[in-house]
Coordinates of C-alpha atoms in Angstrom, one line a residue:
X1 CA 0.0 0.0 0.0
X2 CA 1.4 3.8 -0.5
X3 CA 0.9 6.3 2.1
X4 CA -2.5 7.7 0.8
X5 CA -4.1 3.7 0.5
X6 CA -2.6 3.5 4.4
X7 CA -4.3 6.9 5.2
X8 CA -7.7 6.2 3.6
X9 CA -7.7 2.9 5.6
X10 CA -6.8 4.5 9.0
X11 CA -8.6 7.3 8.4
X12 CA -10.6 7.3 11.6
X13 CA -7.9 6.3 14.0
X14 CA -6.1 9.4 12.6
X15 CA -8.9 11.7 12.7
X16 CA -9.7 10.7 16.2
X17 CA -6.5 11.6 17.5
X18 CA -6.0 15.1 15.1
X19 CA -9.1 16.1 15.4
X20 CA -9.6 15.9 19.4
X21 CA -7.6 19.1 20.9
X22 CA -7.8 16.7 24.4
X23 CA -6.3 13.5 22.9
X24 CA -3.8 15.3 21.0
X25 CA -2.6 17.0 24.1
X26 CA -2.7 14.1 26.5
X27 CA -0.7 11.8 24.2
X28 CA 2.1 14.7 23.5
X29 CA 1.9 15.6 27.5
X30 CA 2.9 11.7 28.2
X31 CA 5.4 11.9 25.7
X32 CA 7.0 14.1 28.0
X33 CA 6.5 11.9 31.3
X34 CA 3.8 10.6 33.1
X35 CA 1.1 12.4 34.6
X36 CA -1.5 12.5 37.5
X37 CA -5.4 13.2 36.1
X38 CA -4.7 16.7 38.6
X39 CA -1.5 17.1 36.0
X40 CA -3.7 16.5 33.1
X41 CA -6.3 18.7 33.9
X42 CA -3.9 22.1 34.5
X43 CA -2.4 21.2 31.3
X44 CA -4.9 20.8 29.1
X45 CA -7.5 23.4 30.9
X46 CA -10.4 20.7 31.0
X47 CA -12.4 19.1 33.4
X48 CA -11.8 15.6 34.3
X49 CA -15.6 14.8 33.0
X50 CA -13.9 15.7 29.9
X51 CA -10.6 14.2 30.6
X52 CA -11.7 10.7 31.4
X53 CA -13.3 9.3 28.1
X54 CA -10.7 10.1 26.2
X55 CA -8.2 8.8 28.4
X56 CA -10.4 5.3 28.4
X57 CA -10.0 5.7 24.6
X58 CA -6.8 5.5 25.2
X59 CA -6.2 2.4 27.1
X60 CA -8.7 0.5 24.9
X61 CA -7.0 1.8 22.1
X62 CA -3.2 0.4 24.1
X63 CA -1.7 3.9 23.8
X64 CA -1.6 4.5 27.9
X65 CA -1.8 2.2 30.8
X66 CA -2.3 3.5 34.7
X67 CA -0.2 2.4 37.5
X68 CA -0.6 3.9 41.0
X69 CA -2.7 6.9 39.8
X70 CA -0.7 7.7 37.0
X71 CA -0.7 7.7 33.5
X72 CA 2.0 6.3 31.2
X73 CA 2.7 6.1 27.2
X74 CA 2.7 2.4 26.1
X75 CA 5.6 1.0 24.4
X76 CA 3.1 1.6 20.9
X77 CA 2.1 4.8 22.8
X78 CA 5.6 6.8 22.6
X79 CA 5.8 5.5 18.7
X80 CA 2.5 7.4 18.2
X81 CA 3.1 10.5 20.7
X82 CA 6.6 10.8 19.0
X83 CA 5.0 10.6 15.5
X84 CA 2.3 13.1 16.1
X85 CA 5.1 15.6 18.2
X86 CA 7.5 15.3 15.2
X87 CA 4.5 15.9 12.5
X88 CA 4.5 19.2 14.9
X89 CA 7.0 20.3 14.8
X90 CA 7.9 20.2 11.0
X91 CA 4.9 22.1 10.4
X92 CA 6.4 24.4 12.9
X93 CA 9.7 25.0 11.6
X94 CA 8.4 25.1 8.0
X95 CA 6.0 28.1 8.9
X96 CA 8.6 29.3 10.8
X97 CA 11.2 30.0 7.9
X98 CA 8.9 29.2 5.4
X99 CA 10.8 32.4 2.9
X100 CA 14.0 30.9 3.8
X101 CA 12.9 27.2 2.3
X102 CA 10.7 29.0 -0.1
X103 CA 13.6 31.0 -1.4
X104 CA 16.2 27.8 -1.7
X105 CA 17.1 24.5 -3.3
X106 CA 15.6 22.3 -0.9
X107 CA 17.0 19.2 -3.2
X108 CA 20.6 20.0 -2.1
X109 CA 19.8 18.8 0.9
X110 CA 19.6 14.6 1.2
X111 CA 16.4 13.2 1.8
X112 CA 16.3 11.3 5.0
X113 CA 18.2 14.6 6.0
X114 CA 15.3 16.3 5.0
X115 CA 12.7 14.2 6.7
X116 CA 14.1 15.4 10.0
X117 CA 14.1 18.9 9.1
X118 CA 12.0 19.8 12.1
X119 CA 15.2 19.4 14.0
X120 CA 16.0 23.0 13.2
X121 CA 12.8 24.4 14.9
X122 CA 15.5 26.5 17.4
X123 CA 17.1 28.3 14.8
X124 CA 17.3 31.8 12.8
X125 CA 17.9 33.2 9.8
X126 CA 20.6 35.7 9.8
X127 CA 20.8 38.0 6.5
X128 CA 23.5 40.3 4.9
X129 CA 21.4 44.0 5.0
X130 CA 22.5 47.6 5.5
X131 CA 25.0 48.3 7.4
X132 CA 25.4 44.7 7.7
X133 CA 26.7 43.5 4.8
X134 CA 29.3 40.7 6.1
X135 CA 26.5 39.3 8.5
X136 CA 26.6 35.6 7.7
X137 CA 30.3 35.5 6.8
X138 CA 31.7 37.1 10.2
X139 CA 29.3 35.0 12.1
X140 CA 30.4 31.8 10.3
X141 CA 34.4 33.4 11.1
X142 CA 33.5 33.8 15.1
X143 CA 32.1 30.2 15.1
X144 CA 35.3 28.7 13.3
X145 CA 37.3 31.0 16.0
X146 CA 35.5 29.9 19.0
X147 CA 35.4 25.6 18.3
X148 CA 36.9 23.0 20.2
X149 CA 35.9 20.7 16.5
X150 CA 34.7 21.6 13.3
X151 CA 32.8 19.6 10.9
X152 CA 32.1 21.1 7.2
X153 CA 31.2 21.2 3.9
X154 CA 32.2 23.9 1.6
X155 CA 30.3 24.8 -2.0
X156 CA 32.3 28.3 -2.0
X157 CA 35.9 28.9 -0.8
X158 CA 37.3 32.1 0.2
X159 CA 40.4 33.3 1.4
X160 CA 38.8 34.4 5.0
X161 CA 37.5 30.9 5.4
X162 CA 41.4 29.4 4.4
X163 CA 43.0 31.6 7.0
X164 CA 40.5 30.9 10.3
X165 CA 40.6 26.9 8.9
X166 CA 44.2 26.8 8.8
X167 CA 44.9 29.1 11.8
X168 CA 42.8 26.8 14.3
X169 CA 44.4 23.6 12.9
X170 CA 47.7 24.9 13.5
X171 CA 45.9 25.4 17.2
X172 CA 45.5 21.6 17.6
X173 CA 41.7 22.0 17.0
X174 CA 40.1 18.4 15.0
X175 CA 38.8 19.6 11.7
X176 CA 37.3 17.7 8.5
X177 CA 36.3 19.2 5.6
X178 CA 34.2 17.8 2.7
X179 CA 34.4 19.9 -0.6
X180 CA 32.9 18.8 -4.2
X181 CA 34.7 18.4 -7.4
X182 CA 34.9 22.7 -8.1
X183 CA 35.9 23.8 -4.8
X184 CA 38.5 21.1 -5.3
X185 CA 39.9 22.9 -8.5
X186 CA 39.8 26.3 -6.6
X187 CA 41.9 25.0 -4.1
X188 CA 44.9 23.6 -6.5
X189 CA 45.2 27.3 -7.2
X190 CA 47.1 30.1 -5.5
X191 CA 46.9 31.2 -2.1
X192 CA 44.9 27.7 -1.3
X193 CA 47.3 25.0 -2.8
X194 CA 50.0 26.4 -0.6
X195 CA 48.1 27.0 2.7
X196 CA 46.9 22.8 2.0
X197 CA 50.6 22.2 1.7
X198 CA 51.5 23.6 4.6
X199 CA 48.8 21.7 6.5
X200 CA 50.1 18.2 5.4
X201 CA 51.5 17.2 8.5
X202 CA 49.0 18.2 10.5
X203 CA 46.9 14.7 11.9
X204 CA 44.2 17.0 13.5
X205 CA 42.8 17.9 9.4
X206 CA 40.9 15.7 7.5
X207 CA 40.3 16.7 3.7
X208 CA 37.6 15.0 1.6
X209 CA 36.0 15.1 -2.2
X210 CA 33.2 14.5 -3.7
X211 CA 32.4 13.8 -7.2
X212 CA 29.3 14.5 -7.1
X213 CA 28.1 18.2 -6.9
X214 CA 27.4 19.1 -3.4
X215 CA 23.9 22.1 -3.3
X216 CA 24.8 23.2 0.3
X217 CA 27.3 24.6 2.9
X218 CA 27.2 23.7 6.5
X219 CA 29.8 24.4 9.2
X220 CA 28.8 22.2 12.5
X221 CA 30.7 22.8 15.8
X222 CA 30.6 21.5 19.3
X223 CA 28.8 24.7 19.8
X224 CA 26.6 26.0 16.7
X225 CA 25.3 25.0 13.3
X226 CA 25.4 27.3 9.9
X227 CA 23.6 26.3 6.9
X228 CA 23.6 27.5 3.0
X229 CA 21.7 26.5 0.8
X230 CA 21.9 26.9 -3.2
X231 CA 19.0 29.7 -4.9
X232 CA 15.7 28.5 -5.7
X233 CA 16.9 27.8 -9.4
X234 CA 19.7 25.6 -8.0
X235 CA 22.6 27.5 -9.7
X236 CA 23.9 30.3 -7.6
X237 CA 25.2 29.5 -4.3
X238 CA 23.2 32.0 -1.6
X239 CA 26.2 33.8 0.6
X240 CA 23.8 36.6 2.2
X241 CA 21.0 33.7 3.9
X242 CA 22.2 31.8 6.3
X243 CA 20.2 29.4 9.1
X244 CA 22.0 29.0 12.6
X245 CA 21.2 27.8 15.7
X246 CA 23.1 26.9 19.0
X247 CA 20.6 24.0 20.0
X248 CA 21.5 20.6 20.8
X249 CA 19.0 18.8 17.9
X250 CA 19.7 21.4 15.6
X251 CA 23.7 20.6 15.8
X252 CA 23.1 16.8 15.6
X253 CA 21.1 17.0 13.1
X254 CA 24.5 19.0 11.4
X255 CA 26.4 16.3 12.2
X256 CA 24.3 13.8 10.8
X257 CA 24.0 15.8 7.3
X258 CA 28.0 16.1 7.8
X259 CA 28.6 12.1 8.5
X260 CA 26.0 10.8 5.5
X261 CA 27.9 13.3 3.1
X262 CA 31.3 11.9 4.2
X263 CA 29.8 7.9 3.3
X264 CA 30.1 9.1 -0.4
X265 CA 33.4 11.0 -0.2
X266 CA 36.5 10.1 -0.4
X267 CA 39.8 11.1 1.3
X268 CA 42.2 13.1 -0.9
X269 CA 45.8 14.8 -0.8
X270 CA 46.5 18.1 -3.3
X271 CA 49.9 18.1 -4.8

């Protein structure tokens, strides 16, 4: 069956759960813990005349169980809770920058990391405008500055981003670096090829190609996440966007992106 021939045929479990502001609540309350009927009630503003039903659909349904006056998620409980919180908050962080996905190309981005794009809800966009017209750049240069380990992958390289790389690995600091065929080129030219020369010795950098063509930029630290991503079209690499964030998800979701990128490279040494 495809997902609209699963849909149709659990269309009224589903609509029972979306459709009932008390169920939905209860079941993403749980997901955080259990709860006492008196916890339930401040939570979700409702009486416990109104409480109790649904929380009877529950148990027949095997989404909650009681034990000593409180509630708990069932083991098939915390699947569905979780499902219903993450279908949350993707909506959420798709409204929330919808001009910033709107305005890129989405495709650059792989697709199971794209599935957990709500990951990202605890971020913001930072633009190049006025008087700031270096915005994303210097705060991409203060991240590289202040890291204890830098993961990235670069679609554009300039000679600011050279200089802070090759300063903090001369500092000791673990970086790796993914970069696609072009950047590759750019670097076997002057001032690059002889700042990666100079580098060679160094254990603590990591240097890796890909063949195929890489549609975004991410920088992910121990301490905050930067993300590019190509023009709507797909052609022209967006400089003056940038998405950050300083949140735990947000940065592991980075890494993730960072480590399934690095599967399909391939370590590599310029002459």
């Amino acid at each position: 069956m495809n997902d609209f021939e699963i849909y149709k045929k659990m269309d009224d479990d589903v609509q029972a759960i979306y459709r009932s502001r008390l169920l939905t609540e209860m079941l993403l309350s749980l997901n955080g813990g259990s709860k006492k009927l008196s916890h339930l009630r401040e939570i979700t503003e409702s009486t416990s005349q109104a409480i109790i039903p649904k929380l009877r659909k529950l148990e027949a349904d095997h989404l909650i169980e009681t034990k000593e006056h409180e509630y708990f998620l069932t083991q098939t409980g915390i699947i569905v809770a979780s499902g219903i919180a993450d279908s949350f908050v993707t909506f959420w962080t798709i409204n929330k920058f919808k001009h910033f996905w709107l305005r890129h190309y989405l495709e650059g981005i792989p697709s199971p990391l794209l599935k957990e794009i709500g990951c990202l809800y605890e971020s913001e966009v930072l633009k190049n405008r006025g008087m700031k017209i270096l915005n994303v750049y210097n705060n991409q240069l203060r991240m590289l500055k202040e890291a204890d380990h830098i993961y990235g992958i670069s679609s554009v390289v300039t000679k600011g981003y050279a200089d802070s790389i090759s300063e903090r690995v001369k500092e000791g600091i673990s970086i790796e670096l993914i970069v696609p065929f072009h950047v590759a080129e750019e670097l076997k030219q002057s001032p690059y090829v002889e700042k990666l020369a100079a580098l060679k010795s160094y254990k603590n950098f990591k240097l890796m190609l890909m063949n195929e063509d890489i549609k975004v930029g991410l920088i992910v630290t121990d301490k905050r996440l930067s993300l590019n991503l190509y023009k709507k079209e797909g052609v022209e690499y967006d400089i003056s966007t940038g998405l950050f964030s300083s949140d735990s998800k947000a940065i592991e979701w980075g890494e993730r992106l960072f480590w399934y990128c690095k599967g399909k490279a391939d370590f590599t040494k310029f002459q």
